[in-house]
Amino acid sequence: RFRMPISARTAKVLEIVPLQEEPSGVSPVLPEFLVWENTSLLEIAAGSSGELSITVENTIGNPAKGEVSITVDDSWKILPASSVQVELEPYGIRTLVFEITVPHEVKGLQGFAYSVKLDAGRQPFEFSQSIDIGVRKYVERQAEGKKCFQVKYLAQIPDGRLPDELQVLNDLSVKMLPGGHKASPAQARFAWNEDVLVMEFTVKDELHNSPTVGEMIWQGDCIQIGLGFPRIESDTAQYFNQYEIYLANINGEGYVSCSEKAYDQYLQIKTERIDNETFYRLSVPKRLLREMYEGKKFPFTFTVNEHNGNTFIGWQEWTPGICGGKNKGAWGELQLVE
């Protein structure tokens, strides 16, 4: 008696019991390869991702190699790739996991297929299986009570400053400036296209104190940003990794630092000080934000840290969550719109 998995949506096991007499047309030989899959894609929202795992088992004493491929429309995203090479040791077993992202524009009954091709020096082995899934319409969920600022689309984003006609975010209603200190006027503008998200901040203060790089950078004049980077494309914010980014003008040079240090090399900053205004521009590329499309939202907030030339005097921010106690759940959101 042995157990043989059969390709299916959910785990199925076939128990084969030897008969007393071998009937005609039945071979007692185990197939050279066994293939089965498991997937979370049976019902999913458009724009979301799910996993497809494909397991291949070699039942003979020869090594085998070949490929596992997924056939689907080009608008679907497949990681690590739509075709993966595979090698099996004698009697070996391999499980390959694919992350499949459903496009935002599709809905209803959809389908794709996968195939397995292997060669162990005998008759080439080929197996294919189609999978049907139900796709719900993409609906961006609005988090209750969260501030949301809409970011306009610009097909061509200028290298200089963003156009004045773009909406300004200047509602820095959360302030901690004890001792009668006044908040420096500050505002932000944003723009996006298929390749980049651009943020610009201006702060008007008579004296700019260059911060010191390190753990206490926040004690100088600088900008702190809270931004969610998608971990898996989805219509819910629970799949975001939320990091803090520092922007600073240090002796006339731009400085940017993310709490996820691997991202620093991709973030671009421009900064300048003209008269009594400090300007910061941050460009966040698509490779960190994944797919860019109308309606997409990112967890976001920002803080303006203030120094009067003698000491750190406090901060002002769009929403709570950075200063005065870390609380990523209190951040607002940026929403990409046309």
XYZ file of C-alpha atoms in Angstrom, residues 110-259:
150
model
C -10.236 34.049 -14.719
C -7.791 31.277 -15.357
C -4.210 30.283 -15.905
C -2.274 27.065 -16.349
C 1.004 25.552 -15.285
C 3.092 22.839 -16.888
C 5.904 20.567 -15.754
C 8.466 19.145 -18.178
C 11.124 16.735 -16.914
C 13.703 14.417 -18.396
C 15.454 11.596 -16.515
C 17.061 9.995 -19.532
C 13.992 7.973 -20.384
C 10.716 9.000 -21.965
C 10.313 12.804 -21.419
C 7.640 13.615 -18.859
C 5.070 16.373 -19.494
C 2.179 17.407 -17.289
C -0.159 20.421 -17.422
C -3.005 21.669 -15.268
C -5.423 24.582 -15.672
C -6.732 26.541 -12.666
C -9.860 28.691 -12.614
C -10.182 31.471 -10.045
C -12.858 34.005 -9.119
C -11.660 37.629 -9.068
C -13.568 40.248 -7.075
C -13.588 43.887 -8.219
C -10.771 45.965 -6.773
C -12.029 48.301 -4.052
C -9.579 50.513 -2.183
C -10.429 50.315 1.472
C -10.666 53.608 3.352
C -9.290 53.372 6.842
C -11.740 54.905 9.320
C -10.710 58.242 10.773
C -7.490 58.540 8.757
C -6.456 61.694 6.981
C -6.013 61.158 3.260
C -4.213 63.505 0.864
C -4.639 63.039 -2.894
C -1.525 63.097 -5.084
C -2.008 64.263 -8.690
C -0.599 62.459 -11.729
C 1.999 64.238 -13.880
C 3.154 62.375 -16.988
C 6.271 64.558 -17.103
C 7.579 65.543 -13.680
C 9.936 68.532 -13.950
C 13.490 68.349 -12.612
C 12.946 71.691 -10.879
C 10.175 72.380 -8.427
C 6.689 70.961 -8.858
C 4.066 73.269 -10.446
C 2.464 75.819 -8.144
C -1.016 74.747 -9.206
C -0.658 71.425 -7.403
C -2.576 71.212 -4.150
C -0.573 72.138 -1.058
C -0.571 70.130 2.162
C -0.025 72.599 5.010
C -2.324 71.258 7.703
C 0.304 70.559 10.348
C -2.243 70.573 13.142
C -0.284 68.409 15.595
C 2.213 70.651 17.362
C 4.550 70.313 20.318
C 6.318 73.655 20.690
C 6.446 74.512 24.389
C 7.732 77.784 25.789
C 5.737 80.018 23.490
C 7.722 79.127 20.370
C 5.946 79.693 17.078
C 5.841 77.048 14.378
C 7.738 77.794 11.173
C 5.406 77.969 8.140
C 5.758 74.666 6.297
C 4.022 72.950 3.405
C 4.334 69.993 1.036
C 3.493 69.204 -2.594
C 3.381 65.805 -4.275
C 3.204 64.278 -7.762
C 3.411 60.809 -9.259
C 3.640 58.890 -12.510
C 4.313 55.284 -13.471
C 7.981 55.543 -12.448
C 8.234 57.698 -9.332
C 6.553 59.416 -6.384
C 7.930 62.925 -5.726
C 7.521 64.823 -2.455
C 8.554 68.438 -1.930
C 8.684 70.241 1.409
C 9.393 73.900 2.156
C 10.022 75.369 5.606
C 10.370 79.100 6.241
C 12.619 79.910 9.194
C 15.009 82.792 9.746
C 17.796 80.513 10.978
C 18.534 77.007 9.682
C 20.417 74.736 12.053
C 22.124 71.867 10.203
C 21.495 68.631 12.135
C 24.198 66.141 13.050
C 24.056 62.734 11.360
C 23.281 60.001 13.866
C 20.632 58.973 16.365
C 20.024 62.594 17.435
C 19.534 63.990 13.910
C 15.961 64.932 14.831
C 17.259 67.643 17.173
C 18.273 69.808 14.200
C 16.112 71.401 11.518
C 14.965 68.501 9.330
C 11.985 66.609 7.900
C 10.873 63.187 9.102
C 8.622 61.167 6.783
C 6.631 58.074 7.604
C 5.951 56.026 4.450
C 4.544 52.564 3.807
C 6.390 50.421 1.259
C 4.238 47.600 -0.192
C 5.405 44.154 0.865
C 2.746 42.346 -1.177
C 0.354 44.089 -3.595
C -3.061 44.112 -1.969
C -6.086 46.291 -1.316
C -5.421 46.339 2.427
C -2.759 48.247 4.337
C -1.718 45.257 6.417
C 0.777 44.270 3.720
C 2.880 47.445 4.067
C 6.249 47.730 5.765
C 6.180 51.188 7.344
C 9.514 53.020 7.616
C 10.765 56.457 8.656
C 12.887 58.622 6.348
C 14.984 61.630 7.381
C 15.547 64.533 4.985
C 18.120 67.152 5.942
C 20.107 70.060 4.571
C 23.492 69.700 6.257
C 25.787 72.618 5.458
C 24.122 72.986 2.060
C 24.286 69.277 1.164
C 21.277 66.993 0.921
C 21.063 64.030 3.298
C 18.517 61.186 3.217
C 18.325 58.158 5.486
C 15.681 55.432 5.767
C 15.147 53.157 8.764
